[in-house]
Amino acid sequence: MIRVSNVVKYHGDARVLDGASLDVQKGQVAALVGPSGSGKSTLLRCINGLEEFQEGTVGVGETLALVGGETPPRDTLLRLRRTVGMVFQQFNLFPHMTVLKNVMSGPIYALGKPAAEAEATAKRWLDRVGLAEKHAAKPAQLSGGQQQRVAIARALAVNPAAILFDEPTSALDPKMSAEVMRVIDDLADDQSLQVAMVIVTHDLPAVKRIADVVHLLGQGRVIYSGPAAEAFAPGGPASTLE
Amino acid sequence: MKPRWLLVPLALVFASPGPAQEKKELRWGTDPVGGGPYIYKDDPNGPYVGFEVELAEYLAKKLGRVSTPVEAEWSTLPELLDKPRDGEKGIDIVLNGYEARDDLKMKYAAAVPYYVYRLQLVARKDDDEVTGWPALGAKKKRIGVLEGSVAFDYCNKRFPGQTVVNKDVATMFNAVADKTHADVTVQDNPACVFYVDDPKYKDKFKLVGDGRQPGEYLIYLRKGDKELLDGINDAIKEGLKDGTLRRIYRKYGIWNADQEWLTEKLTGEFPADEDGEVERAGRGGSGSVWPLVPQLVRAAGMTVFLSIASFPLAMLAGVVIAIGRVYGPVWVKAPFAVFVEVIRGTPLLLQLYFLFFILPKWVPGLALDPIYIGILGLALNYAAYEAENYRAGIQSIPRGQMEAALALGMSPFTAIRTVIVPQAVRVVIPPVTNDFIALFKDTSVCSVILITELTRKYNELYNFNRDLVVELAFLTAGLYLLMSYPMSLLARFLERRTGTHAAGGHR
């Protein structure tokens, strides 16, 4: 589903990603873990095309690819982003729109769906994240956890094949964090959904609970890819993170 | 083809009965703000009177034409000759107390003089220190003169450091009468006679000493108008010789020996004999401000029209420029940045002047009517300021908003249109509404390109009704307030509405 091959990314003179590679299969839940500054969020942003990179490739599905050092064609970028959704640490809901309009914005403005169809889709996803009754509220009227759940619904409403979660709970207190993780758990357990999920988080218990595979980043490289149980086993490659 | 439709609402508001005659017009450029006895209103709602008005009527009659005054700011009158005669402000001649000047004679044809003036010293009657010209230097009197006038040059040379300048004759006389900014004034003798004889200034002023620095008033016209030049020359000479001009000049109290000298110089003969008493012309002023209200309200209509026509254009252009500057490539950013800096760094007055007088010389197709230039000039000027407002608004939106929209698969344009601009607009509502209110007042600058809006009308009425200066000022200020206050209310309403959204975050 997602193939990252030898991606190199510079921020100024700093080599933030140093040949990072990983694969994520359809329906798989992958966790990106590693110490702060290891390039986890940058790698997610490169996969979504929000950051350009200098070398390597990012492939999504059979036909979409971003090539390092090249400005991708506009159409490729749009299709890739509609295929790979993203949930941000700071939620980034649109404050001038209601909750419902936020979730409808992708289907309408990105996919060109009619308003009625977009509304039905949006209501379905709001119900799924437990916020159907808040559809008329403005984002500022919601708690942080509720806002992040709306952001997840918004990302899912464009029917992506994969979703990238960039530290979705790090701006939340433990209670709200748990609220959001319950939604992600629920999505991960839904076999019918078949959405690949890549999650960057420092919430290691959650990683152990939901991740099919763990990718450990160190100094801009993926230094380990394997099952969570193995990664976090005593003496395992990710055990030092705990 | 010029978009004439824009003038339709104007025509409804400002329509004045045009001459029904088939006769060709003699279109003469004049600035009524200059005042009497050249051109002024005896009756606030009546036609213009003045010795130049009657001279123009006499010339038109001799040429088989109809006299049509075309109003414009005095210093810009000769430049109207560079514009097509058939435009809205097209003229045939400039007739408004213009002296013989070498720079003008190089560019335009000049008719024979129609009047010989001298510089006259005027002081308050109760000022015993001013007994003649020498007293000005000895007593260090402050001398009020018109900016750029012959009196200005003369007094600066004779009494350096003592001149006080203004653009308005009436203001000068008021300053002397009220003992405020000037002790005496030096003006062309026709203006002095007009004010000193004015019943409103009864026993206020005295003419002091002899006239100085004689000069001639000329009519200027296009160099190619040979036939018109000959016709005007012949008419002036004939009018001087047969006593017609003397009758006109006596009516305004400005006939004197210099005119007799002029007649003899131009025609070789002295004027025909006196023809008895001539009734002196009135001095203008109604004593009440109310008859003037309709004129001010009509002029305020022009102010409103200019504002509501230009500001939406400015907002639209401002949004485009702001988006170009924030999101565009370098080849878009650079010219927009230059545009904004040039416009913000130069006065609106100069920009209007450039668009109206200079640009059409390079690109004749851009010789638009003043109203279009006014709207365009205001729109361009305010577009630069609005662009900066919007740019600040756009840049105040967190980067994550754009990223979230792009991550959903929206195109950058869609993201800007649906996510960024709606949020930025809320941020910029207060400065934008402030600018709209400011624009109401900036429309007054359009008087430089011959548009009669509220401030220019105030100036004009003030000159004809000097006893009503306070009432007119309050009335004009009140009209500006009436126009801008609803905008202030709207601004507050919008701020409250957007404030509600912002406050939502703290509930």
XYZ file of C-alpha atoms in Angstrom:
749
model
C 0.000 0.000 0.000
C 2.722 2.479 1.030
C 6.332 1.936 -0.010
C 9.008 4.286 1.232
C 12.425 3.663 -0.345
C 15.648 5.360 0.714
C 14.091 8.753 1.377
C 16.586 11.504 2.112
C 15.338 14.837 3.402
C 17.311 17.918 4.341
C 16.200 20.815 6.515
C 18.833 23.319 5.542
C 22.098 21.524 6.131
C 20.586 18.973 8.503
C 19.989 15.509 6.991
C 16.721 14.792 8.770
C 15.928 11.602 6.873
C 18.905 9.531 5.886
C 17.642 6.858 3.525
C 14.476 5.853 5.385
C 12.604 2.865 3.976
C 9.454 1.022 5.040
C 6.415 -0.798 3.681
C 2.845 -0.677 4.981
C 0.359 -3.254 3.731
C -3.341 -2.745 3.065
C -5.350 -2.895 6.311
C -2.167 -2.988 8.385
C -1.623 -0.839 11.480
C 1.978 0.361 11.551
C 3.547 2.345 14.369
C 6.486 4.692 13.804
C 8.439 4.992 17.015
C 11.747 6.451 17.959
C 13.328 9.159 20.042
C 12.377 12.831 19.554
C 14.075 14.299 16.500
C 14.507 10.934 14.790
C 12.418 12.122 11.794
C 9.089 10.368 12.457
C 6.791 13.338 11.716
C 8.926 14.457 8.797
C 8.639 11.019 7.244
C 4.831 11.126 7.576
C 4.732 14.558 5.937
C 6.896 13.284 3.088
C 4.504 10.381 2.533
C 1.572 12.836 2.298
C 3.457 15.213 0.011
C 3.386 18.079 2.519
C 7.182 18.083 2.463
C 9.396 17.635 -0.559
C 12.414 15.380 -0.184
C 15.666 15.268 -2.035
C 16.240 11.558 -2.739
C 14.355 8.259 -2.783
C 10.729 7.496 -3.611
C 7.359 7.270 -1.921
C 4.870 4.964 -3.642
C 1.193 4.749 -2.783
C -0.879 1.961 -4.327
C 0.106 0.762 -7.766
C 0.204 4.036 -9.629
C 1.086 6.983 -7.397
C 4.685 7.891 -6.699
C 6.643 10.861 -5.402
C 10.247 11.030 -6.527
C 12.915 12.781 -4.490
C 14.250 16.000 -5.992
C 11.326 16.336 -8.387
C 8.251 18.528 -8.041
C 5.354 16.092 -8.409
C 2.687 16.791 -11.035
C -0.300 18.600 -9.522
C -2.676 15.773 -10.368
C -0.460 13.130 -8.779
C -0.212 15.141 -5.594
C -3.971 15.673 -5.361
C -4.734 11.988 -5.988
C -2.094 10.885 -3.499
C -3.477 13.125 -0.770
C -6.995 11.907 -1.432
C -5.665 8.357 -1.056
C -3.614 8.998 2.086
C -5.432 11.007 4.749
C -3.713 12.718 7.634
C -4.576 13.558 11.238
C -2.472 16.240 12.893
C -1.207 16.748 16.388
C -2.982 20.139 16.635
C -6.248 18.881 15.013
C -6.308 21.782 12.495
C -10.080 21.879 12.249
C -11.435 24.808 10.243
C -12.716 27.205 12.935
C -15.149 29.079 10.676
C -17.048 25.889 9.817
C -19.328 23.769 11.968
C -18.280 20.256 12.885
C -20.495 18.863 10.138
C -19.107 21.273 7.523
C -15.591 20.360 8.561
C -16.255 16.703 7.841
C -18.128 17.564 4.640
C -15.302 19.783 3.372
C -13.209 16.919 1.981
C -16.004 15.179 0.065
C -17.261 18.483 -1.355
C -14.089 20.475 -2.053
C -11.648 17.631 -2.728
C -13.864 14.956 -4.268
C -16.566 17.181 -5.753
C -19.423 15.217 -4.177
C -22.911 16.723 -4.027
C -23.750 18.367 -0.707
C -26.420 15.811 0.207
C -24.095 12.859 -0.338
C -21.289 14.631 1.516
C -23.603 15.352 4.426
C -24.703 11.727 4.660
C -21.077 10.580 4.619
C -20.106 13.169 7.216
C -22.948 12.228 9.549
C -22.017 8.557 9.273
C -18.416 9.236 10.293
C -19.416 11.632 13.055
C -21.645 8.915 14.424
C -18.770 6.467 14.172
C -16.522 8.717 16.317
C -19.392 9.374 18.741
C -20.019 13.013 17.936
C -23.213 12.967 15.898
C -24.952 15.254 18.379
C -22.195 17.883 18.023
C -22.650 18.354 14.284
C -23.846 21.960 14.609
C -21.121 23.056 17.016
C -18.109 25.104 16.069
C -14.705 23.496 16.756
C -13.965 26.061 19.450
C -16.957 24.741 21.393
C -15.481 21.231 21.640
C -12.879 19.747 23.957
C -9.473 18.804 22.546
C -10.371 15.134 22.453
C -13.627 15.840 20.655
C -11.805 18.030 18.139
C -9.332 15.261 17.382
C -12.185 12.797 16.885
C -13.771 15.223 14.411
C -10.406 15.464 12.661
C -10.319 11.671 12.351
C -13.862 11.670 10.934
C -12.844 14.410 8.491
C -9.856 12.388 7.306
C -11.975 9.250 6.862
C -14.772 11.071 5.011
C -12.743 11.241 1.796
C -12.584 7.437 1.864
C -8.779 7.117 1.960
C -6.888 3.887 1.542
C -4.497 4.912 4.316
C -4.426 7.355 7.209
C -1.362 8.893 8.782
C -1.668 9.889 12.448
C 0.954 12.431 13.486
C 1.129 12.239 17.282
C -2.656 12.448 17.573
C -2.752 12.427 21.364
C 0.335 14.384 22.373
C -1.605 17.664 22.742
C -4.210 16.032 24.980
C -4.442 15.199 28.641
C -4.559 11.452 29.548
C -8.378 11.345 29.693
C -8.850 12.903 26.283
C -5.936 10.935 24.962
C -7.648 7.715 25.961
C -10.854 8.950 24.317
C -9.037 9.409 20.999
C -7.115 6.150 21.264
C -10.392 4.298 21.772
C -11.551 5.596 18.398
C -8.264 4.580 16.757
C -8.469 1.171 18.430
C -11.968 0.780 17.083
C -10.856 1.634 13.556
C -7.870 -0.689 13.808
C -10.125 -3.548 14.906
C -12.594 -2.997 12.068
C -11.702 -5.673 9.555
C -14.203 -4.335 7.051
C -12.503 -0.951 6.881
C -9.264 -2.208 5.326
C -7.585 1.169 5.809
C -3.832 1.082 6.320
C -2.850 3.173 9.342
C 0.517 4.660 10.170
C 0.693 6.152 13.614
C 3.456 8.239 15.106
C 3.133 8.269 18.857
C 4.969 8.119 22.146
C 2.068 6.172 23.671
C 3.858 2.833 23.729
C 1.092 0.841 25.526
C -1.227 1.866 22.704
C 1.370 0.808 20.134
C 1.692 -2.604 21.762
C -2.101 -2.900 21.773
C -2.969 -1.961 18.215
C 0.150 -2.083 15.999
C 0.629 -5.006 13.657
C 4.120 -3.834 12.914
C 6.551 -1.408 14.519
C 9.095 0.663 12.585
C 11.826 2.053 14.791
C 13.515 5.230 13.543
C 16.936 6.341 14.657
C 18.896 9.257 13.181
C 16.715 9.450 10.104
C 16.783 5.756 9.243
C 14.390 2.876 9.895
C 16.616 0.707 12.014
C 14.081 -1.988 12.818
C 10.788 -3.232 11.349
C 8.948 -6.089 12.977
C 6.105 -7.207 15.232
C 5.373 -5.089 18.309
C 5.830 -8.041 20.648
C 9.364 -8.591 19.325
C 10.228 -4.915 19.241
C 9.303 -4.301 22.845
C 10.460 -7.636 24.244
C 13.131 -7.341 26.949
C 16.352 -6.593 25.088
C 14.362 -5.961 21.878
C 15.271 -3.065 19.584
C 12.538 -0.742 20.941
C 12.811 -1.719 24.575
C 15.021 1.265 25.405
C 12.161 3.628 24.533
C 10.117 2.420 27.502
C -15.529 52.469 -26.174
C -15.992 54.060 -22.780
C -18.419 52.386 -20.377
C -21.103 55.043 -20.516
C -23.534 53.031 -18.419
C -21.641 54.022 -15.302
C -22.704 57.590 -15.832
C -26.403 56.800 -15.833
C -26.913 56.977 -12.056
C -24.743 60.058 -12.012
C -26.826 61.670 -14.646
C -29.935 61.082 -12.570
C -28.411 62.695 -9.526
C -26.426 65.484 -11.049
C -28.329 66.234 -14.190
C -28.345 69.883 -15.055
C -30.389 71.242 -17.898
C -28.027 71.351 -20.860
C -28.269 73.968 -23.567
C -30.992 73.076 -25.958
C -29.460 75.275 -28.648
C -27.825 73.832 -31.700
C -25.134 76.512 -31.449
C -21.587 75.428 -30.840
C -20.355 75.997 -27.332
C -17.533 78.227 -26.262
C -16.234 76.003 -23.457
C -14.126 78.036 -21.087
C -12.157 76.617 -18.202
C -12.619 78.363 -14.882
C -12.370 77.698 -11.160
C -15.315 79.179 -9.269
C -13.503 78.504 -6.006
C -11.292 81.480 -6.895
C -14.308 83.653 -6.282
C -15.326 87.208 -7.084
C -15.258 89.323 -9.017
C -13.975 86.805 -11.581
C -16.692 84.182 -11.164
C -19.031 83.741 -8.226
C -22.665 83.382 -7.300
C -24.776 86.300 -6.197
C -27.666 83.930 -5.564
C -26.512 80.595 -4.062
C -28.810 78.622 -6.319
C -28.545 80.953 -9.304
C -26.131 81.045 -12.205
C -22.580 82.226 -11.995
C -21.871 85.924 -12.307
C -18.611 87.868 -12.454
C -16.721 89.961 -14.924
C -15.145 86.904 -16.554
C -18.552 85.252 -16.833
C -19.854 88.309 -18.669
C -16.699 88.537 -20.748
C -17.135 84.897 -21.779
C -20.755 85.544 -22.671
C -19.732 88.560 -24.714
C -17.017 86.591 -26.541
C -19.364 83.686 -27.191
C -21.946 86.035 -28.631
C -19.408 87.652 -30.933
C -18.261 84.187 -32.073
C -21.822 82.959 -32.594
C -21.494 80.428 -29.824
C -22.974 79.634 -26.419
C -20.911 80.320 -23.318
C -20.341 77.160 -21.266
C -18.171 77.321 -18.158
C -16.194 74.154 -17.397
C -15.129 73.955 -13.773
C -11.738 72.677 -12.733
C -9.078 73.342 -10.155
C -7.341 76.592 -11.120
C -3.792 75.275 -11.436
C -4.917 72.466 -13.763
C -6.879 74.642 -16.185
C -4.188 75.003 -18.908
C -3.676 71.246 -18.950
C -7.285 70.779 -19.968
C -6.198 72.214 -23.305
C -4.065 69.087 -23.755
C -7.176 66.943 -23.555
C -9.688 66.381 -26.367
C -12.078 69.278 -26.692
C -15.086 66.969 -26.879
C -14.460 65.093 -23.600
C -16.553 65.713 -20.525
C -14.108 68.359 -19.314
C -12.945 69.454 -22.746
C -12.457 73.196 -23.144
C -11.759 75.733 -25.884
C -10.116 78.413 -23.772
C -8.764 79.125 -20.306
C -10.285 82.298 -18.919
C -9.668 82.756 -15.214
C -7.242 85.497 -14.262
C -4.228 83.829 -15.868
C -1.312 86.193 -16.250
C 1.069 86.395 -19.200
C 3.499 83.573 -18.449
C 6.358 82.444 -20.646
C 5.871 78.758 -19.856
C 2.240 78.887 -20.899
C 2.965 80.950 -24.005
C 5.429 78.310 -25.161
C 2.770 75.590 -25.057
C -0.407 77.447 -25.867
C -1.604 80.332 -27.968
C -2.425 83.493 -25.998
C -5.005 86.056 -26.980
C -4.488 89.777 -26.479
C -4.871 90.917 -22.846
C -8.402 91.528 -21.645
C -7.440 93.244 -18.411
C -4.468 95.000 -16.848
C -4.140 94.373 -13.121
C -1.830 95.655 -10.417
C -0.880 94.254 -7.077
C -2.799 96.026 -4.364
C -2.015 96.217 -0.668
C -5.000 95.755 1.667
C -4.903 96.268 5.419
C -7.419 96.484 8.229
C -8.933 99.890 8.464
C -7.998 100.171 12.133
C -4.361 99.257 11.532
C -2.744 102.676 11.686
C 0.721 101.265 11.274
C 0.135 100.350 7.652
C 0.320 103.661 5.843
C 1.987 102.407 2.677
C 4.187 99.680 1.197
C 7.327 100.778 3.124
C 5.517 100.162 6.427
C 5.353 96.432 5.645
C 9.100 96.045 5.979
C 9.499 98.568 8.773
C 6.789 97.038 10.966
C 7.514 93.442 9.939
C 3.909 92.836 8.942
C 2.782 89.339 8.011
C 1.716 89.480 4.359
C -0.933 87.028 3.151
C -0.480 86.016 -0.494
C -1.751 83.300 -2.784
C 0.653 80.435 -3.297
C 2.381 80.629 -6.679
C 0.886 84.009 -7.535
C 2.661 87.085 -8.872
C 2.000 88.681 -5.485
C 3.806 85.755 -3.873
C 6.920 86.287 -6.023
C 6.829 90.058 -5.576
C 6.413 90.022 -1.794
C 9.005 87.304 -1.327
C 11.521 89.465 -3.143
C 10.540 92.745 -1.507
C 9.769 91.471 1.993
C 11.594 88.172 2.428
C 10.457 86.048 5.327
C 7.230 87.982 5.850
C 4.854 86.139 3.533
C 2.095 83.815 4.673
C 0.729 81.634 1.877
C -2.672 80.149 1.255
C -4.526 78.790 -1.769
C -7.651 80.782 -1.180
C -8.347 84.511 -1.505
C -11.316 84.484 0.873
C -9.245 82.804 3.582
C -6.626 85.498 3.237
C -9.113 88.313 3.678
C -10.720 86.533 6.612
C -7.302 86.049 8.194
C -6.600 89.769 7.918
C -10.070 90.740 9.117
C -9.848 88.392 12.110
C -6.223 89.344 12.884
C -5.238 85.676 12.849
C -2.591 84.518 10.377
C -1.890 87.706 8.424
C -1.773 91.450 9.076
C -2.209 92.536 5.468
C -2.803 90.894 2.114
C -1.515 91.632 -1.359
C -3.777 90.577 -4.194
C -4.631 91.507 -7.752
C -6.650 94.697 -7.628
C -9.952 93.154 -8.897
C -10.076 90.804 -5.896
C -9.165 93.651 -3.541
C -11.945 95.863 -4.851
C -14.415 93.001 -4.533
C -13.635 92.291 -0.900
C -13.089 95.848 0.272
C -16.440 96.897 -1.217
C -18.220 93.872 0.199
C -20.923 95.000 2.674
C -20.057 92.006 4.866
C -16.634 93.536 5.440
C -18.034 97.019 5.916
C -15.339 99.293 7.379
C -12.974 96.362 7.818
C -10.424 97.008 5.081
C -8.618 99.818 3.381
C -6.677 99.923 0.136
C -3.199 101.166 0.921
C -0.669 102.792 -1.414
C -0.448 102.592 -5.144
C -0.774 99.494 -7.290
C 2.468 97.632 -7.997
C 3.839 95.284 -10.612
C 1.278 95.741 -13.389
C 0.439 92.655 -15.387
C -2.061 91.384 -17.914
C -4.779 88.754 -17.812
C -4.787 86.620 -20.956
C -6.964 83.954 -22.482
C -5.066 80.784 -23.426
C -6.141 78.365 -26.116
C -4.717 75.598 -28.309
C -2.016 76.643 -30.718
C -3.904 75.188 -33.654
C -7.097 77.193 -33.020
C -6.093 80.079 -35.253
C -9.630 80.961 -36.226
C -10.778 81.038 -32.624
C -7.728 83.078 -31.609
C -8.416 85.664 -34.279
C -12.086 85.809 -33.330
C -11.269 86.331 -29.639
C -8.634 88.959 -30.386
C -11.020 90.878 -32.599
C -13.822 90.633 -30.038
C -11.635 91.878 -27.166
C -10.366 94.810 -29.165
C -13.824 95.684 -30.345
C -15.255 95.322 -26.844
C -12.601 97.616 -25.421
C -13.049 100.144 -28.175
C -16.839 100.321 -28.186
C -17.128 100.425 -24.388
C -18.670 96.975 -23.904
C -15.851 95.753 -21.673
C -15.824 99.038 -19.801
C -19.509 98.527 -18.947
C -18.739 95.028 -17.699
C -15.718 96.143 -15.703
C -17.546 99.113 -14.192
C -20.298 96.823 -13.059
C -17.729 95.075 -10.894
C -15.889 98.257 -9.921
C -12.648 97.326 -11.678
C -12.511 99.749 -14.588
C -9.558 102.143 -14.255
C -7.017 104.092 -16.236
C -4.961 100.990 -16.935
C -7.802 99.617 -19.050
C -7.965 102.842 -21.000
C -4.239 102.481 -21.619
C -4.805 98.870 -22.713
C -7.518 99.949 -25.145
C -5.295 102.541 -26.714
C -2.376 100.120 -26.893
C -4.392 97.381 -28.595
C -6.585 99.467 -30.891
C -4.848 102.802 -31.277
C -8.003 104.454 -29.994
C -9.507 105.361 -26.635
C -12.742 103.736 -25.522
C -16.023 105.287 -26.568
C -17.440 107.902 -24.218
C -18.999 107.011 -20.891
C -22.565 105.845 -21.068
C -23.890 106.952 -17.703
C -24.210 105.074 -14.428
C -23.752 101.325 -14.322
C -25.441 99.361 -11.588
C -22.868 97.525 -9.503
C -23.114 93.772 -9.286
C -24.135 92.060 -6.044
C -21.582 90.465 -3.752
C -23.141 87.083 -3.188
C -24.219 85.353 -0.005
C -27.723 84.520 1.093
C -27.437 85.145 4.822
C -28.873 81.681 5.441
C -27.214 78.324 5.070
C -30.402 76.411 4.260
C -30.650 77.354 0.565
C -27.168 75.857 0.173
C -28.064 72.476 1.634
C -29.316 70.918 -1.629
C -26.020 71.748 -3.332
C -24.026 70.169 -0.535
C -26.262 67.102 -0.495
C -25.865 66.671 -4.258
C -22.094 66.931 -3.872
C -22.260 64.411 -1.015
C -24.030 62.106 -3.476
C -20.925 62.235 -5.633
C -18.782 61.427 -2.600
C -20.931 58.381 -1.854
C -20.894 57.307 -5.493
C -17.109 57.537 -5.743
C -16.743 55.557 -2.518
C -19.148 52.746 -3.272
C -17.933 52.426 -6.840
C -14.239 52.328 -6.021
C -14.023 50.375 -2.774
C -15.348 47.009 -4.033
C -12.807 47.233 -6.854
C -10.106 48.010 -4.326
C -11.127 45.023 -2.188
C -11.178 42.668 -5.155
C -7.801 43.849 -6.422
C -6.466 43.778 -2.873
C -7.412 40.115 -2.419
C -5.796 39.159 -5.722
C -2.612 41.063 -4.866
C -2.461 39.645 -1.352
C -2.907 36.057 -2.539
C -0.335 36.658 -5.264
C 2.136 38.030 -2.742
C 1.653 35.221 -0.234
C 1.258 32.166 -2.455
C 2.408 33.264 -5.912
C 5.711 32.530 -7.645
C 8.439 35.158 -7.639
C 7.400 36.579 -10.998
C 3.989 37.370 -9.468
C 5.242 38.434 -6.048
C 7.791 40.937 -7.338
C 5.542 43.154 -9.493
C 2.797 43.116 -6.852
C 5.310 44.138 -4.210
C 6.520 46.994 -6.412
C 2.937 48.093 -7.062
C 2.103 48.146 -3.358
C 5.230 50.059 -2.402
C 4.882 52.613 -5.203
C 1.235 53.268 -4.455
C 1.739 53.451 -0.699
C 4.804 55.594 -1.098
C 3.241 58.290 -3.260
C 0.331 60.637 -2.527
C -3.113 59.868 -3.902
C -3.192 63.388 -5.295
C -0.180 62.700 -7.515
C -1.585 59.349 -8.604
C -4.836 60.939 -9.740
C -2.900 63.697 -11.437
C -0.772 61.114 -13.223
C -3.771 59.079 -14.375
C -5.709 62.097 -15.559
C -3.124 64.439 -17.006
C 0.045 62.506 -17.779
C -0.896 58.945 -18.721
C -3.253 59.987 -21.561
C -0.357 61.849 -23.181
C 1.479 58.530 -23.522
C -1.552 56.343 -24.136
C -4.272 58.416 -25.792
C -6.779 55.586 -25.389
C -6.677 56.120 -21.629
C -8.066 59.650 -21.824
C -11.100 58.701 -19.759
C -13.665 61.006 -18.225
C -12.771 62.315 -14.765
C -15.337 60.150 -13.012
C -13.737 56.957 -14.340
C -10.283 58.202 -13.469
C -11.531 59.096 -9.990
C -12.949 55.619 -9.425
C -9.895 53.931 -10.937
C -7.445 56.083 -8.995
C -9.163 55.535 -5.668
C -9.524 51.813 -6.379
C -5.833 51.399 -7.261
C -4.706 53.441 -4.276
C -6.863 51.575 -1.800
C -6.096 48.221 -3.438
C -2.510 48.597 -2.235
C -3.634 49.219 1.332
C -6.267 46.480 1.230
C -3.692 44.060 -0.170
C -1.533 44.653 2.867
C -4.531 44.189 5.165
C -5.420 40.911 3.500
C -1.800 39.777 3.410
C -1.571 40.323 7.141
C -4.894 38.508 7.547
C -3.788 35.534 5.467
C -0.471 35.296 7.240
C -2.214 35.357 10.606
C -3.959 32.062 9.762
C -1.949 29.155 11.211
C -0.005 27.172 8.616
C -1.766 24.024 9.799
C -5.018 25.250 8.271
C -3.543 25.210 4.781
C -1.855 21.877 5.421
C -5.083 20.323 6.691
C -6.927 21.472 3.594
C -4.181 20.196 1.277
C -4.001 16.907 3.181
C -7.694 16.385 2.428
C -6.840 16.585 -1.258
C -8.024 20.114 -1.942
C -6.165 22.063 -4.611
C -4.225 25.072 -3.300
C -6.742 27.416 -4.942
C -9.686 25.647 -3.315
C -7.908 25.640 0.023
C -7.283 29.388 -0.207
C -10.849 30.073 -1.325
C -12.696 27.909 1.169
C -10.396 27.754 4.174
C -7.896 30.612 4.231
C -9.764 33.608 2.798
C -12.946 33.167 4.888
C -10.836 33.153 8.040
C -8.605 36.006 6.882
C -11.620 38.156 6.055
C -12.747 38.016 9.672
C -9.363 39.156 10.846
C -9.296 42.132 8.506
C -12.843 43.405 8.984
C -11.849 46.219 11.375
C -9.014 47.662 9.246
C -10.998 47.267 6.036
C -14.038 49.090 7.377
C -11.735 51.775 8.731
C -10.289 52.151 5.258
C -13.733 52.463 3.760
C -14.510 55.290 6.148
C -11.194 56.914 5.258
C -12.031 56.554 1.582
C -15.120 58.689 2.047
C -12.864 61.511 3.091
C -10.162 60.808 0.518
C -12.665 61.305 -2.290
C -12.106 65.011 -1.677
C -8.768 64.653 -3.474
C -10.726 63.960 -6.659
C -11.379 67.674 -6.960
C -7.917 67.897 -8.522
C -9.252 65.991 -11.517
C -12.295 68.216 -11.844
C -14.827 66.194 -9.887
C -17.105 68.296 -7.724
C -17.592 66.348 -4.548
C -18.448 67.509 -1.055
C -15.218 69.228 -0.035
C -14.873 71.103 -3.302
C -18.485 72.212 -3.111
C -17.852 73.391 0.430
C -14.874 75.447 -0.788
C -16.938 76.935 -3.559
C -19.886 77.817 -1.342
C -17.604 79.126 1.356
C -16.092 81.582 -1.083
C -19.474 82.861 -2.143
C -20.895 82.923 1.382
C -18.091 84.056 3.590
C -20.482 85.063 6.358
C -21.587 81.439 6.653
C -18.197 79.878 7.062
C -18.960 78.262 10.417
C -22.398 76.985 9.398
C -21.051 75.563 6.138
C -18.165 73.865 7.911
C -20.487 72.222 10.420
C -22.925 71.217 7.714
C -20.182 69.668 5.588
C -18.645 67.888 8.546
C -22.120 66.673 9.492
C -22.648 65.222 6.037
C -19.332 63.372 6.198
C -20.345 62.065 9.604
C -23.728 60.987 8.285
C -21.999 59.037 5.544
C -19.325 57.439 7.675
C -21.252 56.725 10.878
C -23.356 53.911 9.376
C -20.075 52.331 8.274
C -18.780 52.555 11.821
C -21.940 50.840 13.039
C -21.570 48.146 10.400
C -17.945 47.657 11.394
C -18.900 47.228 15.036
C -21.679 44.817 14.093
C -19.311 42.700 12.016
C -16.669 42.804 14.720
C -19.231 41.629 17.246
C -20.236 38.779 14.965
C -16.702 37.654 14.333
C -15.929 38.216 18.002
C -18.629 35.664 18.844
C -16.737 33.020 16.909
C -13.511 33.861 18.580
C -15.135 33.864 21.999
C -16.461 30.382 21.342
C -13.069 28.975 22.180
C -13.376 30.045 25.795
C -16.811 28.647 26.506
